[in-house]
mmCIF file of C-alpha atoms and ligand atoms in Angstrom:
data_model
loop_
_atom_site.group_PDB
_atom_site.id
_atom_site.type_symbol
_atom_site.label_atom_id
_atom_site.label_comp_id
_atom_site.label_asym_id
_atom_site.label_seq_id
_atom_site.Cartn_x
_atom_site.Cartn_y
_atom_site.Cartn_z
ATOM 1 C CA MET A 13 111.428 103.001 84.794
ATOM 2 C CA SER A 14 111.992 100.565 81.951
ATOM 3 C CA ASN A 15 113.642 97.183 82.693
ATOM 4 C CA LEU A 16 112.684 97.542 86.332
ATOM 5 C CA SER A 17 110.345 95.558 88.529
ATOM 6 C CA ALA A 18 107.661 96.728 90.901
ATOM 7 C CA ILE A 19 105.435 95.076 93.492
ATOM 8 C CA ILE A 20 101.988 96.464 94.231
ATOM 9 C CA VAL A 21 100.519 95.298 97.531
ATOM 10 C CA GLY A 22 96.710 95.459 97.633
ATOM 11 C CA ALA A 23 96.251 95.011 93.925
ATOM 12 C CA ASN A 24 92.487 94.616 93.824
ATOM 13 C CA SER A 25 91.614 98.259 94.284
ATOM 14 C CA ALA A 26 90.852 100.314 91.176
ATOM 15 C CA LEU A 27 93.746 102.615 92.061
ATOM 16 C CA SER A 28 96.225 99.721 92.186
ATOM 17 C CA GLN A 29 94.949 98.269 88.943
ATOM 18 C CA GLN A 30 95.319 101.588 87.132
ATOM 19 C CA LEU A 31 98.817 102.014 88.572
ATOM 20 C CA ALA A 32 99.700 98.514 87.401
ATOM 21 C CA LEU A 33 98.487 99.210 83.865
ATOM 22 C CA GLN A 34 100.443 102.457 83.634
ATOM 23 C CA LEU A 35 103.623 100.924 85.041
ATOM 24 C CA HIS A 36 103.265 98.031 82.598
ATOM 25 C CA GLN A 37 102.971 100.523 79.733
ATOM 26 C CA GLN A 38 106.247 102.030 80.907
ATOM 27 C CA GLY A 39 107.923 98.640 80.612
ATOM 28 C CA VAL A 40 107.943 97.761 84.310
ATOM 29 C CA LYS A 41 107.799 94.052 85.225
ATOM 30 C CA LEU A 42 105.079 93.566 87.834
ATOM 31 C CA GLY A 43 104.367 91.441 90.870
ATOM 32 C CA LEU A 44 100.904 91.940 92.329
ATOM 33 C CA MET A 45 99.767 90.893 95.802
ATOM 34 C CA ALA A 46 96.057 90.750 96.526
ATOM 35 C CA ALA A 47 93.657 89.341 99.073
ATOM 36 C CA ASP A 48 91.640 87.781 96.277
ATOM 37 C CA PRO A 49 93.772 87.237 93.158
ATOM 38 C CA SER A 50 90.887 85.555 91.328
ATOM 39 C CA GLY A 51 89.538 89.010 90.459
ATOM 40 C CA LEU A 52 92.747 89.934 88.696
ATOM 41 C CA THR A 53 92.874 87.412 85.867
ATOM 42 C CA LYS A 54 92.202 90.046 83.204
ATOM 43 C CA LEU A 55 94.879 92.367 84.622
ATOM 44 C CA GLN A 56 97.307 89.451 84.705
ATOM 45 C CA GLN A 57 96.695 88.816 81.020
ATOM 46 C CA GLN A 58 97.090 92.511 80.221
ATOM 47 C CA THR A 59 100.307 92.992 82.186
ATOM 48 C CA ASP A 60 101.875 89.522 82.261
ATOM 49 C CA CYS A 61 102.406 90.019 85.994
ATOM 50 C CA ARG A 62 103.079 87.548 88.774
ATOM 51 C CA LEU A 63 100.087 87.242 91.056
ATOM 52 C CA VAL A 64 100.350 86.281 94.710
ATOM 53 C CA GLU A 65 97.643 85.810 97.336
ATOM 54 C CA LEU A 66 98.111 87.754 100.537
ATOM 55 C CA ASP A 67 96.270 88.265 103.774
ATOM 56 C CA ILE A 68 97.966 91.321 105.138
ATOM 57 C CA ARG A 69 96.599 90.602 108.627
ATOM 58 C CA ASN A 70 98.974 87.663 108.910
ATOM 59 C CA ALA A 71 102.327 89.425 109.277
ATOM 60 C CA GLU A 72 104.550 86.358 109.065
ATOM 61 C CA GLN A 73 102.764 84.860 106.067
ATOM 62 C CA CYS A 74 102.687 88.128 104.162
ATOM 63 C CA GLN A 75 106.395 88.803 104.781
ATOM 64 C CA GLN A 76 107.222 85.312 103.509
ATOM 65 C CA ALA A 77 105.033 85.760 100.438
ATOM 66 C CA PHE A 78 106.567 89.180 99.798
ATOM 67 C CA ASN A 79 110.139 87.877 100.099
ATOM 68 C CA GLN A 80 109.360 84.971 97.774
ATOM 69 C CA LEU A 81 107.887 87.329 95.176
ATOM 70 C CA TRP A 82 110.949 89.576 95.517
ATOM 71 C CA GLN A 83 113.185 86.603 94.703
ATOM 72 C CA ASP A 84 110.998 85.468 91.824
ATOM 73 C CA LEU A 85 111.287 88.925 90.299
ATOM 74 C CA ASP A 86 115.029 88.920 90.925
ATOM 75 C CA GLY A 87 114.928 92.167 92.880
ATOM 76 C CA VAL A 88 112.486 95.045 92.805
ATOM 77 C CA ALA A 89 112.961 98.775 92.319
ATOM 78 C CA LEU A 90 109.565 99.978 93.539
ATOM 79 C CA VAL A 91 107.119 98.697 96.140
ATOM 80 C CA VAL A 92 103.732 100.400 96.353
ATOM 81 C CA ILE A 93 101.703 99.660 99.484
ATOM 82 C CA ASN A 94 98.032 100.216 98.846
ATOM 83 C CA THR A 95 96.130 98.094 101.335
ATOM 84 C CA ALA A 96 93.655 99.653 103.676
ATOM 85 C CA ALA A 97 90.710 99.096 105.949
ATOM 86 C CA ASN A 98 88.348 101.863 106.970
ATOM 87 C CA GLY A 99 84.930 102.398 108.496
ATOM 88 C CA LEU A 100 82.821 104.710 110.604
ATOM 89 C CA ASP A 101 80.536 103.512 113.390
ATOM 90 C CA LEU A 102 79.486 106.053 115.982
ATOM 91 C CA GLU A 103 79.072 103.228 118.526
ATOM 92 C CA LEU A 104 82.865 102.814 118.293
ATOM 93 C CA PRO A 105 82.894 98.992 118.324
ATOM 94 C CA TRP A 106 86.286 97.529 119.191
ATOM 95 C CA GLN A 107 86.013 94.969 116.358
ATOM 96 C CA LEU A 108 86.133 97.768 113.782
ATOM 97 C CA ASP A 109 89.179 99.377 115.387
ATOM 98 C CA GLN A 110 90.868 95.984 115.603
ATOM 99 C CA ALA A 111 90.232 95.251 111.919
ATOM 100 C CA ILE A 112 91.649 98.621 110.885
ATOM 101 C CA ILE A 113 94.705 98.254 113.112
ATOM 102 C CA ASP A 114 95.370 94.729 111.779
ATOM 103 C CA VAL A 115 95.466 95.931 108.173
ATOM 104 C CA ASN A 116 96.681 99.530 108.358
ATOM 105 C CA VAL A 117 99.149 99.232 111.220
ATOM 106 C CA GLN A 118 100.392 95.673 111.622
ATOM 107 C CA GLY A 119 99.988 94.627 107.977
ATOM 108 C CA PHE A 120 101.416 97.847 106.620
ATOM 109 C CA ALA A 121 104.427 97.701 108.951
ATOM 110 C CA ALA A 122 105.111 94.039 108.103
ATOM 111 C CA ILE A 123 105.304 94.815 104.383
ATOM 112 C CA ALA A 124 107.195 98.096 104.770
ATOM 113 C CA ASN A 125 109.704 96.403 107.060
ATOM 114 C CA ALA A 126 110.228 93.473 104.658
ATOM 115 C CA ALA A 127 110.567 95.821 101.675
ATOM 116 C CA PHE A 128 113.082 98.047 103.431
ATOM 117 C CA LYS A 129 115.239 95.073 104.458
ATOM 118 C CA GLN A 130 115.274 93.743 100.900
ATOM 119 C CA MET A 131 116.211 97.190 99.612
ATOM 120 C CA GLU A 132 118.956 97.474 102.187
ATOM 121 C CA GLN A 133 120.499 94.250 100.861
ATOM 122 C CA GLN A 134 119.948 95.322 97.267
ATOM 123 C CA LYS A 135 121.337 98.770 98.170
ATOM 124 C CA PHE A 136 118.616 100.749 96.431
ATOM 125 C CA GLY A 137 114.869 100.962 95.947
ATOM 126 C CA GLN A 138 111.744 102.985 96.539
ATOM 127 C CA ILE A 139 108.742 102.395 98.776
ATOM 128 C CA GLY A 140 105.590 104.341 97.978
ATOM 129 C CA CYS A 141 102.626 104.174 100.311
ATOM 130 C CA PHE A 142 99.166 105.673 100.021
ATOM 131 C CA THR A 143 98.538 107.166 103.413
ATOM 132 C CA SER A 144 95.876 109.808 103.821
ATOM 133 C CA ILE A 145 95.177 113.360 104.699
ATOM 134 C CA ALA A 146 93.351 111.733 107.634
ATOM 135 C CA GLY A 147 96.707 110.958 109.247
ATOM 136 C CA GLU A 148 97.345 114.611 109.941
ATOM 137 C CA ARG A 149 94.769 114.976 112.701
ATOM 138 C CA GLY A 150 92.405 112.797 114.717
ATOM 139 C CA GLY A 151 88.958 112.314 113.238
ATOM 140 C CA PRO A 152 85.641 110.490 113.569
ATOM 141 C CA GLN A 153 87.043 107.274 112.055
ATOM 142 C CA THR A 154 89.299 107.163 115.076
ATOM 143 C CA ALA A 155 91.352 104.081 114.266
ATOM 144 C CA PHE A 156 91.652 104.986 110.586
ATOM 145 C CA HIS A 157 92.996 108.478 111.302
ATOM 146 C CA ALA A 158 95.371 107.121 113.925
ATOM 147 C CA SER A 159 96.546 104.294 111.640
ATOM 148 C CA LYS A 160 97.380 106.739 108.882
ATOM 149 C CA ALA A 161 99.366 108.853 111.363
ATOM 150 C CA PHE A 162 101.244 105.666 112.288
ATOM 151 C CA GLN A 163 102.036 104.990 108.637
ATOM 152 C CA GLN A 164 103.290 108.516 108.044
ATOM 153 C CA ASN A 165 105.465 108.368 111.131
ATOM 154 C CA TYR A 166 106.808 104.895 110.229
ATOM 155 C CA LEU A 167 107.702 106.035 106.707
ATOM 156 C CA GLN A 168 109.549 109.014 108.142
ATOM 157 C CA GLY A 169 111.518 106.598 110.336
ATOM 158 C CA LEU A 170 112.467 104.429 107.360
ATOM 159 C CA ARG A 171 113.666 107.537 105.541
ATOM 160 C CA LEU A 172 115.868 108.292 108.509
ATOM 161 C CA HIS A 173 117.360 104.779 108.375
ATOM 162 C CA ALA A 174 118.035 105.084 104.638
ATOM 163 C CA GLN A 175 119.977 108.243 105.369
ATOM 164 C CA ARG A 176 121.834 106.569 108.244
ATOM 165 C CA LEU A 177 122.815 103.717 105.929
ATOM 166 C CA LYS A 178 123.749 106.206 103.187
ATOM 167 C CA LEU A 179 121.665 104.212 100.722
ATOM 168 C CA PRO A 180 119.519 105.555 97.872
ATOM 169 C CA ILE A 181 116.305 104.117 99.268
ATOM 170 C CA ILE A 182 113.487 106.558 98.619
ATOM 171 C CA ILE A 183 110.397 106.569 100.805
ATOM 172 C CA THR A 184 107.396 108.319 99.299
ATOM 173 C CA ASP A 185 104.394 109.165 101.446
ATOM 174 C CA LEU A 186 101.456 109.740 99.082
ATOM 175 C CA ARG A 187 98.903 111.597 101.180
ATOM 176 C CA LEU A 188 95.690 110.979 99.352
ATOM 177 C CA GLY A 189 92.829 113.397 99.796
ATOM 178 C CA TYR A 190 89.689 112.078 98.237
ATOM 179 C CA LEU A 191 89.406 109.665 95.360
ATOM 180 C CA ASP A 192 86.222 109.973 93.347
ATOM 181 C CA LYS A 193 85.002 106.396 93.134
ATOM 182 C CA MET A 194 81.575 107.539 91.944
ATOM 183 C CA HIS A 195 82.855 109.104 88.711
ATOM 184 C CA GLY A 196 81.572 112.562 89.478
ATOM 185 C CA ARG A 197 78.158 111.505 90.770
ATOM 186 C CA GLY A 198 77.318 113.401 93.928
ATOM 187 C CA LYS A 199 80.866 114.306 94.951
ATOM 188 C CA GLY A 200 82.222 117.737 95.726
ATOM 189 C CA ILE A 201 85.065 119.683 94.206
ATOM 190 C CA TRP A 202 87.602 118.015 96.478
ATOM 191 C CA ALA A 203 87.191 114.612 94.840
ATOM 192 C CA ALA A 204 89.765 113.755 92.198
ATOM 193 C CA SER A 205 89.378 111.321 89.325
ATOM 194 C CA LEU A 206 91.251 108.036 89.331
ATOM 195 C CA ASP A 207 93.203 109.150 86.298
ATOM 196 C CA LYS A 208 94.382 112.344 87.990
ATOM 197 C CA VAL A 209 95.326 110.535 91.203
ATOM 198 C CA VAL A 210 97.329 107.916 89.323
ATOM 199 C CA LYS A 211 99.117 110.482 87.148
ATOM 200 C CA GLN A 212 100.086 112.677 90.111
ATOM 201 C CA SER A 213 101.171 109.652 92.166
ATOM 202 C CA LEU A 214 103.377 108.248 89.415
ATOM 203 C CA LYS A 215 104.910 111.654 88.821
ATOM 204 C CA ALA A 216 105.747 111.998 92.516
ATOM 205 C CA LEU A 217 107.239 108.492 92.595
ATOM 206 C CA ARG A 218 109.308 109.168 89.482
ATOM 207 C CA ARG A 219 110.622 112.383 91.006
ATOM 208 C CA GLY A 220 111.527 110.600 94.221
ATOM 209 C CA LYS A 221 109.424 112.884 96.408
ATOM 210 C CA HIS A 222 109.258 112.303 100.158
ATOM 211 C CA THR A 223 105.799 113.572 101.036
ATOM 212 C CA VAL A 224 103.199 114.634 98.502
ATOM 213 C CA TYR A 225 99.559 115.552 98.615
ATOM 214 C CA VAL A 226 97.420 113.852 96.005
ATOM 215 C CA THR A 227 95.873 115.849 94.538
ATOM 216 C CA LYS A 228 97.981 118.927 95.137
ATOM 217 C CA ARG A 229 95.146 121.069 96.477
ATOM 218 C CA TRP A 230 94.994 118.846 99.564
ATOM 219 C CA ARG A 231 98.166 120.523 100.803
ATOM 220 C CA ILE A 232 96.007 123.589 101.514
ATOM 221 C CA ALA A 233 93.343 121.497 103.251
ATOM 222 C CA ALA A 234 96.041 119.836 105.361
ATOM 223 C CA LEU A 235 97.441 123.172 106.392
ATOM 224 C CA MET A 236 94.013 124.507 107.281
ATOM 225 C CA SER A 237 93.164 121.388 109.256
ATOM 226 C CA LYS A 238 96.382 121.715 111.252
ATOM 227 C CA VAL A 239 95.905 125.337 112.215
ATOM 228 C CA LEU A 240 92.207 125.172 113.073
ATOM 229 C CA PRO A 241 91.690 125.516 116.816
ATOM 230 C CA GLU A 242 90.189 122.430 118.434
ATOM 231 C CA PHE A 243 86.857 124.052 119.308
ATOM 232 C CA ILE A 244 86.261 124.718 115.603
ATOM 233 C CA TYR A 245 87.829 121.498 114.295
ATOM 234 C CA ASN A 246 85.621 119.389 116.570
ATOM 235 C CA ARG A 247 82.419 120.961 115.307
ATOM 236 C CA ARG A 248 82.217 118.728 112.247
ATOM 237 C CA ARG A 249 79.016 116.999 111.215
ATOM 238 C CA TYR A 250 78.638 113.234 111.087
ATOM 239 C CA LYS A 251 76.667 111.359 108.470
HETATM 240 N N1 NAP B 305 89.521 106.377 98.491
HETATM 241 C C1 NAP B 305 89.801 107.550 99.061
HETATM 242 O O1 NAP B 305 89.121 108.554 98.846
HETATM 243 C C2 NAP B 305 90.988 107.662 99.988
HETATM 244 C C3 NAP B 305 91.187 108.851 100.674
HETATM 245 C C4 NAP B 305 92.307 108.971 101.481
HETATM 246 C C5 NAP B 305 93.208 107.942 101.570
HETATM 247 N N2 NAP B 305 92.989 106.785 100.913
HETATM 248 C C6 NAP B 305 93.971 105.723 101.043
HETATM 249 O O2 NAP B 305 94.484 105.398 99.772
HETATM 250 C C7 NAP B 305 94.682 104.015 99.675
HETATM 251 C C8 NAP B 305 93.889 103.447 98.519
HETATM 252 O O3 NAP B 305 92.538 103.735 98.681
HETATM 253 P P1 NAP B 305 91.453 102.894 97.908
HETATM 254 O O4 NAP B 305 90.218 103.694 97.922
HETATM 255 O O5 NAP B 305 92.045 102.425 96.622
HETATM 256 O O6 NAP B 305 91.292 101.657 98.889
HETATM 257 P P2 NAP B 305 90.367 100.402 98.697
HETATM 258 O O7 NAP B 305 89.648 100.454 97.396
HETATM 259 O O8 NAP B 305 89.572 100.248 99.942
HETATM 260 O O9 NAP B 305 91.426 99.257 98.588
HETATM 261 C C9 NAP B 305 92.039 98.748 99.702
HETATM 262 C C10 NAP B 305 92.884 97.571 99.267
HETATM 263 O O10 NAP B 305 93.332 96.920 100.458
HETATM 264 C C11 NAP B 305 93.176 95.549 100.277
HETATM 265 N N3 NAP B 305 92.978 94.844 101.531
HETATM 266 C C12 NAP B 305 92.120 95.125 102.533
HETATM 267 N N4 NAP B 305 92.217 94.197 103.500
HETATM 268 C C13 NAP B 305 93.172 93.322 103.089
HETATM 269 C C14 NAP B 305 93.741 92.145 103.635
HETATM 270 N N5 NAP B 305 93.355 91.660 104.823
HETATM 271 N N6 NAP B 305 94.707 91.504 102.949
HETATM 272 C C15 NAP B 305 95.105 91.971 101.752
HETATM 273 N N7 NAP B 305 94.624 93.078 101.174
HETATM 274 C C16 NAP B 305 93.657 93.735 101.831
HETATM 275 C C17 NAP B 305 91.943 95.389 99.404
HETATM 276 O O11 NAP B 305 92.001 94.162 98.777
HETATM 277 P P3 NAP B 305 90.659 93.388 98.339
HETATM 278 O O12 NAP B 305 89.913 94.316 97.422
HETATM 279 O O13 NAP B 305 91.191 92.162 97.654
HETATM 280 O O14 NAP B 305 89.937 93.094 99.611
HETATM 281 C C18 NAP B 305 92.120 96.562 98.441
HETATM 282 O O15 NAP B 305 92.874 96.178 97.327
HETATM 283 C C19 NAP B 305 94.307 103.435 101.017
HETATM 284 O O16 NAP B 305 95.449 103.334 101.830
HETATM 285 C C20 NAP B 305 93.362 104.451 101.586
HETATM 286 O O17 NAP B 305 93.350 104.440 102.986
HETATM 287 C C21 NAP B 305 91.886 106.620 100.119
#
């Protein structure tokens, strides 16, 4: 990926920061978009990236900021979308659903749409998005599960348009299982380390994969979740 540029949207998360460092080590010029760029000063020094503030809930503003960053970088080969909102409240308050939909549905679609249009003009590119295993079936975090299904479906649609346009625009759906943010403390065997998640994600992006499970073992979990009859699937416990 040397001599190429990449934009990471949602750069504050540990996953994004690790991705940024590894891409920088591979010689990729970076543009980072974050809700609070003030937390990224060290990363900016380490990677010599461009840093842009973004509130993904404001579709128009974030498309403008994205397009400006695209121009400043003089075109971009890879866009990684890694913004997300999540939460579980058994009272099912509308405010929580609304917040998740604003970020994971509207915000995601605004960025993916802007990125695809830029890539169409540029005639190549790759969009990678961290969706989730949660998108494969409804779950207790109702809006989160549904928003991830939206993302997966939207990405599939973009892939279809790339094919229609006969353009080498690759759309990679990175279906994340469970990232171990506690560094092994109190997490089960399904949790993967940040390092492993980043390595597998970069490998999938490099190979131009369409849909991958990160880590790989989540493919089995996804399959099991799909085939489980509803009366068993619905018998999950809530914390
Ligand atoms: N962690 C897991 O185990 C897991 C499992 C399955 C799927 N996933 C998916 O994988 C992706 C990465 O997960 P993660 O754990 O790294 O997520 P995370 O730590 O919660 O990070 C989410 C990112 O979204 C950004 N964000 C949220 N609201 C925003 C807004 N209004 N405007 C701009 N940015 C906003 C946050 O920025 P700030 O920090 O600046 O607010 C943060 O950088 C997500 O899509 C998540 O749904 C994660």
